[in-house]
Tab-separated table of C-alpha atoms in Angstrom:
chain	number	residue	atom	x	y	z
A	1	MET	CA	4.314	-44.674	27.931
A	2	GLN	CA	6.799	-41.792	26.358
A	3	LYS	CA	5.792	-41.978	22.404
A	4	TYR	CA	9.063	-40.859	19.967
A	5	PHE	CA	8.596	-39.614	16.232
A	6	ARG	CA	10.167	-41.657	13.888
A	7	PRO	CA	13.182	-39.757	12.272
A	8	ALA	CA	11.337	-39.955	8.710
A	9	GLY	CA	8.454	-38.373	10.468
A	10	ILE	CA	10.382	-35.517	11.782
A	11	LEU	CA	11.756	-34.627	8.569
A	12	PHE	CA	8.708	-34.563	7.205
A	13	PHE	CA	7.201	-32.327	9.657
A	14	ALA	CA	10.109	-30.396	9.734
A	15	ALA	CA	9.699	-29.479	6.348
A	16	LEU	CA	5.997	-29.061	6.043
A	17	MET	CA	6.038	-26.150	8.824
A	18	LEU	CA	8.984	-24.722	6.926
A	19	LEU	CA	6.941	-24.757	3.575
A	20	ILE	CA	3.908	-23.187	5.594
A	21	ALA	CA	6.068	-20.346	7.091
A	22	GLY	CA	7.881	-19.420	4.128
A	23	ARG	CA	4.855	-19.618	1.962
A	24	PRO	CA	4.218	-16.249	0.070
A	25	PRO	CA	0.677	-14.649	0.262
A	26	ALA	CA	-1.839	-15.436	-1.996
A	27	PHE	CA	-1.174	-11.993	-4.458
A	28	ALA	CA	2.252	-12.997	-4.456
A	29	HIS	CA	1.410	-15.828	-7.073
A	30	ASP	CA	-1.072	-13.492	-8.806
A	31	PRO	CA	0.611	-10.132	-9.505
A	32	SER	CA	-2.970	-9.043	-10.416
A	33	LYS	CA	-3.713	-8.698	-6.706
A	34	LEU	CA	-1.012	-6.757	-6.008
A	35	ILE	CA	-0.309	-2.781	-6.766
A	36	ARG	CA	3.073	-1.759	-5.984
A	37	PHE	CA	2.937	1.865	-5.120
A	38	GLY	CA	6.024	3.591	-5.965
A	39	VAL	CA	6.630	7.273	-4.246
A	40	PHE	CA	9.579	9.368	-5.673
A	41	PRO	CA	12.216	9.612	-2.583
A	42	TYR	CA	11.682	13.858	-2.067
A	43	LYS	CA	11.711	12.578	1.721
A	44	SER	CA	13.099	10.168	3.664
A	45	PRO	CA	11.498	6.758	3.928
A	46	ARG	CA	9.589	7.175	7.405
A	47	THR	CA	8.059	10.334	6.013
A	48	ILE	CA	6.974	8.772	2.878
A	49	PHE	CA	5.199	5.975	4.530
A	50	THR	CA	3.537	7.966	7.032
A	51	LEU	CA	2.291	10.441	4.515
A	52	PHE	CA	1.141	7.715	1.772
A	53	ALA	CA	0.258	5.226	4.145
A	54	PRO	CA	-3.444	6.437	4.275
A	55	ILE	CA	-3.924	6.969	0.551
A	56	ALA	CA	-2.511	3.318	0.207
A	57	LYS	CA	-5.099	2.116	2.585
A	58	ARG	CA	-8.058	3.491	0.980
A	59	ILE	CA	-6.887	2.054	-2.497
A	60	GLU	CA	-6.680	-1.321	-0.841
A	61	GLU	CA	-10.236	-0.698	0.067
A	62	LYS	CA	-11.693	0.361	-2.835
A	63	THR	CA	-9.996	-2.012	-5.337
A	64	GLY	CA	-9.632	-5.202	-2.713
A	65	LYS	CA	-5.857	-5.735	-3.810
A	66	LYS	CA	-2.876	-5.378	-1.586
A	67	VAL	CA	-1.159	-2.176	-1.740
A	68	GLU	CA	2.473	-2.175	-1.132
A	69	LEU	CA	3.876	1.393	-0.684
A	70	VAL	CA	7.561	1.495	-1.640
A	71	SER	CA	10.231	4.215	-2.313
A	72	ALA	CA	13.797	3.770	-2.902
A	73	ALA	CA	17.123	5.592	-1.726
A	74	ASP	CA	17.385	8.031	-4.279
A	75	TYR	CA	16.755	9.151	-7.742
A	76	ASP	CA	18.778	6.860	-9.481
A	77	SER	CA	17.416	3.928	-7.769
A	78	PHE	CA	13.993	5.236	-8.102
A	79	MET	CA	14.115	5.733	-11.854
A	80	GLU	CA	15.944	2.261	-12.362
A	81	LYS	CA	13.009	0.555	-10.781
A	82	ALA	CA	10.143	2.652	-12.826
A	83	LYS	CA	11.982	2.182	-15.826
A	84	GLN	CA	11.936	-1.606	-15.422
A	85	GLY	CA	8.138	-1.535	-14.747
A	86	ASP	CA	8.667	-2.356	-10.827
A	87	TYR	CA	5.883	-0.030	-9.739
A	88	ASP	CA	2.483	-0.485	-10.913
A	89	LEU	CA	1.301	3.211	-9.617
A	90	ALA	CA	3.882	5.759	-9.014
A	91	LEU	CA	4.262	9.121	-8.057
A	92	PRO	CA	7.549	10.660	-9.863
A	93	CYS	CA	8.711	14.267	-9.971
A	94	VAL	CA	7.681	16.059	-12.517
A	95	ASN	CA	10.475	15.503	-15.010
A	96	CYS	CA	11.145	12.177	-13.933
A	97	PHE	CA	7.779	10.890	-15.803
A	98	PHE	CA	9.179	12.246	-19.130
A	99	HIS	CA	12.148	9.498	-18.508
A	100	ILE	CA	9.801	6.552	-17.433
A	101	GLN	CA	6.836	7.200	-19.912
A	102	PRO	CA	8.451	4.903	-22.707
A	103	ALA	CA	8.766	2.196	-20.366
A	104	GLY	CA	4.936	2.033	-20.541
A	105	TYR	CA	3.104	4.540	-17.898
A	106	HIS	CA	0.287	6.825	-18.530
A	107	ILE	CA	-0.652	9.871	-15.846
A	108	ILE	CA	-4.349	9.196	-14.299
A	109	ALA	CA	-4.149	12.452	-11.692
A	110	ARG	CA	-2.345	15.341	-10.478
A	111	GLY	CA	-2.656	17.496	-7.428
A	112	GLU	CA	-3.510	21.227	-7.488
A	113	PRO	CA	-2.422	24.227	-7.618
A	114	PRO	CA	0.690	24.341	-9.280
A	115	PHE	CA	3.845	24.987	-7.480
A	116	TYR	CA	6.900	27.030	-8.076
A	117	GLY	CA	10.770	26.805	-7.266
A	118	ALA	CA	12.550	29.787	-5.372
A	119	VAL	CA	16.163	30.803	-4.821
A	120	ILE	CA	16.976	31.695	-1.254
A	121	VAL	CA	19.536	33.276	0.443
A	122	ARG	CA	20.101	34.203	4.082
A	123	LYS	CA	18.159	37.784	5.364
A	124	ASP	CA	21.091	39.421	6.215
A	125	SER	CA	22.932	38.189	3.012
A	126	GLU	CA	24.285	41.032	0.695
A	127	ILE	CA	22.983	39.105	-2.650
A	128	THR	CA	19.937	40.699	-3.832
A	129	THR	CA	20.144	39.989	-7.698
A	130	LEU	CA	21.252	36.892	-9.488
A	131	GLU	CA	23.995	38.098	-11.032
A	132	GLN	CA	25.478	38.316	-7.493
A	133	LEU	CA	25.781	34.855	-7.446
A	134	LYS	CA	28.580	34.356	-10.002
A	135	GLY	CA	31.395	32.547	-8.838
A	136	LYS	CA	29.079	31.529	-5.300
A	137	LYS	CA	28.192	27.843	-3.661
A	138	ILE	CA	24.787	27.021	-4.344
A	139	ALA	CA	22.797	24.208	-2.743
A	140	ALA	CA	20.253	22.572	-5.105
A	141	ILE	CA	18.049	19.457	-5.151
A	142	GLY	CA	19.614	17.743	-8.082
A	143	LYS	CA	19.582	18.134	-12.228
A	144	HIS	CA	16.345	15.944	-12.394
A	145	SER	CA	14.475	18.762	-10.543
A	146	TYR	CA	12.742	21.553	-12.357
A	147	ALA	CA	11.791	23.437	-9.188
A	148	GLY	CA	15.156	22.598	-7.199
A	149	TYR	CA	17.701	23.379	-10.357
A	150	MET	CA	16.515	23.480	-13.915
A	151	PHE	CA	14.533	26.655	-13.912
A	152	PHE	CA	17.503	28.455	-12.067
A	153	LYS	CA	19.750	26.935	-14.432
A	154	GLN	CA	17.479	28.533	-17.261
A	155	GLN	CA	17.712	32.005	-15.400
A	156	LEU	CA	21.419	31.850	-15.197
A	157	SER	CA	21.708	31.187	-18.799
A	158	GLU	CA	19.831	34.054	-19.707
A	159	LEU	CA	21.606	36.568	-17.791
A	160	GLY	CA	24.867	35.019	-19.611
A	161	ILE	CA	26.188	33.259	-16.750
A	162	SER	CA	27.378	29.679	-16.906
A	163	PRO	CA	25.656	27.284	-14.745
A	164	ASP	CA	28.443	24.882	-15.628
A	165	HIS	CA	31.188	26.886	-14.924
A	166	GLU	CA	30.643	30.015	-13.179
A	167	VAL	CA	28.452	28.918	-10.261
A	168	GLN	CA	29.274	25.899	-7.911
A	169	PHE	CA	26.359	23.791	-7.647
A	170	ASN	CA	26.270	20.953	-4.781
A	171	PHE	CA	23.384	18.762	-5.158
A	172	LEU	CA	21.811	18.188	-1.742
A	173	ASN	CA	18.757	15.771	-2.887
A	174	LYS	CA	16.757	17.173	0.138
A	175	VAL	CA	15.055	20.525	0.549
A	176	ASP	CA	15.519	20.131	4.464
A	177	SER	CA	19.458	20.049	4.038
A	178	ILE	CA	19.150	22.977	1.286
A	179	ILE	CA	17.454	25.397	3.722
A	180	LEU	CA	19.177	24.403	6.821
A	181	SER	CA	22.622	24.874	4.807
A	182	VAL	CA	22.064	28.334	3.874
A	183	VAL	CA	20.802	29.336	7.103
A	184	ASN	CA	24.065	27.821	8.514
A	185	ARG	CA	26.250	29.979	6.012
A	186	GLN	CA	27.585	26.945	4.629
A	187	TYR	CA	26.409	27.619	0.931
A	188	GLU	CA	25.201	31.411	-0.375
A	189	ALA	CA	22.188	30.519	-1.946
A	190	GLY	CA	19.820	27.720	-2.350
A	191	VAL	CA	17.173	26.263	-5.096
A	192	VAL	CA	14.121	24.768	-3.108
A	193	LYS	CA	10.615	24.038	-3.946
A	194	LEU	CA	8.827	27.264	-2.720
A	195	GLU	CA	6.118	25.752	-0.712
A	196	VAL	CA	8.339	23.671	1.661
A	197	LEU	CA	9.175	26.802	3.385
A	198	GLU	CA	5.292	27.136	4.361
A	199	SER	CA	5.644	23.863	6.159
A	200	PRO	CA	5.478	24.203	10.068
A	201	ALA	CA	8.864	22.121	10.000
A	202	PHE	CA	10.739	25.578	9.118
A	203	ASP	CA	8.669	27.925	11.640
A	204	ALA	CA	11.601	28.654	13.389
A	205	VAL	CA	14.375	29.515	10.163
A	206	ARG	CA	11.534	30.871	7.833
A	207	ASP	CA	12.247	34.343	8.830
A	208	GLN	CA	16.025	33.801	8.321
A	209	VAL	CA	15.942	33.747	4.844
A	210	ARG	CA	14.896	35.839	2.028
A	211	ILE	CA	13.826	34.899	-1.878
A	212	ILE	CA	15.457	36.559	-4.679
A	213	SER	CA	13.755	34.525	-7.886
A	214	ARG	CA	11.108	32.298	-8.447
A	215	SER	CA	9.906	30.107	-11.224
A	216	GLY	CA	6.953	30.005	-13.392
A	217	PRO	CA	3.734	27.688	-12.337
A	218	ILE	CA	5.061	23.850	-12.207
A	219	PRO	CA	2.569	21.394	-12.484
A	220	GLN	CA	2.284	18.709	-9.643
A	221	PHE	CA	4.130	15.644	-9.213
A	222	PRO	CA	1.583	13.408	-11.381
A	223	PHE	CA	-0.042	10.109	-10.457
A	224	ALA	CA	0.731	7.564	-12.926
A	225	VAL	CA	-0.092	3.741	-13.654
A	226	LYS	CA	1.083	1.159	-15.765
A	227	ASN	CA	-0.500	0.977	-19.255
A	228	SER	CA	-1.039	-2.713	-18.875
A	229	MET	CA	-3.214	-1.825	-15.546
A	230	ASP	CA	-7.175	-3.228	-16.218
A	231	PRO	CA	-9.210	-0.049	-16.351
A	232	GLU	CA	-11.560	-1.012	-13.558
A	233	THR	CA	-8.699	-0.981	-11.253
A	234	VAL	CA	-7.625	2.388	-12.831
A	235	ALA	CA	-10.838	3.879	-12.253
A	236	ARG	CA	-11.113	2.702	-8.767
A	237	ILE	CA	-7.399	4.647	-8.025
A	238	LYS	CA	-8.599	7.664	-9.520
A	239	GLU	CA	-11.716	7.761	-7.587
A	240	VAL	CA	-9.794	7.290	-4.380
A	241	LEU	CA	-7.453	10.116	-5.354
A	242	THR	CA	-10.180	12.542	-6.744
A	243	THR	CA	-12.289	12.112	-3.480
A	244	ILE	CA	-9.876	13.382	-0.913
A	245	ASN	CA	-11.475	16.306	0.201
A	246	ALA	CA	-10.399	19.183	2.589
A	247	ALA	CA	-13.661	18.936	4.546
A	248	SER	CA	-12.992	16.347	6.086
A	249	PRO	CA	-10.128	16.507	8.711
A	250	GLY	CA	-8.011	13.447	8.031
A	251	ASP	CA	-8.237	14.332	4.314
A	252	LYS	CA	-7.057	18.054	5.121
A	253	GLU	CA	-4.236	16.281	6.911
A	254	ILE	CA	-3.448	14.353	3.566
A	255	LEU	CA	-3.879	17.278	1.415
A	256	GLN	CA	-1.650	19.861	3.559
A	257	SER	CA	1.150	17.123	3.474
A	258	LEU	CA	1.259	17.236	-0.001
A	259	GLN	CA	1.007	20.777	-0.116
A	260	ILE	CA	-1.631	20.705	-2.213
A	261	HIS	CA	-5.583	21.702	-2.047
A	262	HIS	CA	-6.948	19.216	-4.095
A	263	ILE	CA	-6.425	16.053	-6.616
A	264	VAL	CA	-7.869	16.221	-10.223
A	265	THR	CA	-8.301	13.949	-12.963
A	266	ALA	CA	-5.119	14.277	-15.366
A	267	GLU	CA	-3.700	12.598	-18.647
A	268	ASP	CA	-0.269	12.951	-20.700
A	269	ALA	CA	-1.302	15.788	-22.413
A	270	ASP	CA	-1.723	18.224	-19.554
A	271	TYR	CA	2.106	17.948	-19.184
A	272	GLU	CA	3.022	18.394	-22.938
A	273	ALA	CA	3.634	22.060	-22.875
A	274	PHE	CA	5.432	21.631	-19.525
A	275	HIS	CA	7.750	18.873	-21.412
A	276	ARG	CA	8.803	21.177	-24.202
A	277	GLU	CA	10.180	23.827	-21.790
A	278	VAL	CA	12.214	21.068	-19.961
A	279	GLN	CA	13.443	19.792	-23.051
A	280	LYS	CA	14.399	23.072	-24.175
A	281	ILE	CA	16.304	23.734	-21.002
A	282	THR	CA	18.091	20.236	-21.138
A	283	GLU	CA	19.218	20.702	-24.951
A	284	GLN	CA	21.240	23.919	-23.744
């Protein structure tokens, strides 16, 4: 005999299945079991996930908490989320940290050694000095970037060249775009993180550009956590970061992708001198 479900039973069963299917994971009800790891969008979301997924996995294993690796579409989106406290663990740009610090973040680690900014031109360019860039089109990262704009702005000012009126800046946000735009003669010069030129991705074009100016040493992007994060979790995250070892093939790949040699513990005080330098430039 064929059996039929009563309409009320069918509705109850359907509602139950929807509830089960739509039920969020356990950590969604307990924020203490979730770590949102926000990485500054200095590369595409796909590349950022590839680079940082191994670190996120290790933090999960060490803390027993789910790590949600996220980024943002651009600088403004990242900063808005960070200022709202949307990230539990963050890797902001150096200058970005000073803006999100009041929202309740502190530094726990950083990469070493420091990096440098550079002004590049095509190798066959007639430009050899910064003075010759007056009136030229220049590609840069963005006004927030020390290596990709701010140090160069300071150098121009010291030469008596107004960075706002006597140079035409175009902010492209991505280092890759800047290097290629200089090679393709779209801009007379570009401002980039110097170490990026050493990446294998630029093997084919590295010999086509020339450096005409460099910045002083810049501290690496800091790893920062919310002030409200419990000390035990902070200690375990710090342990994961500082035990990444170049002697291990897998770890070496992580360090090379970040263009650092190792990660060390750090705190806000380590960035105070650099913060003062940034303030001096922004106040001009």
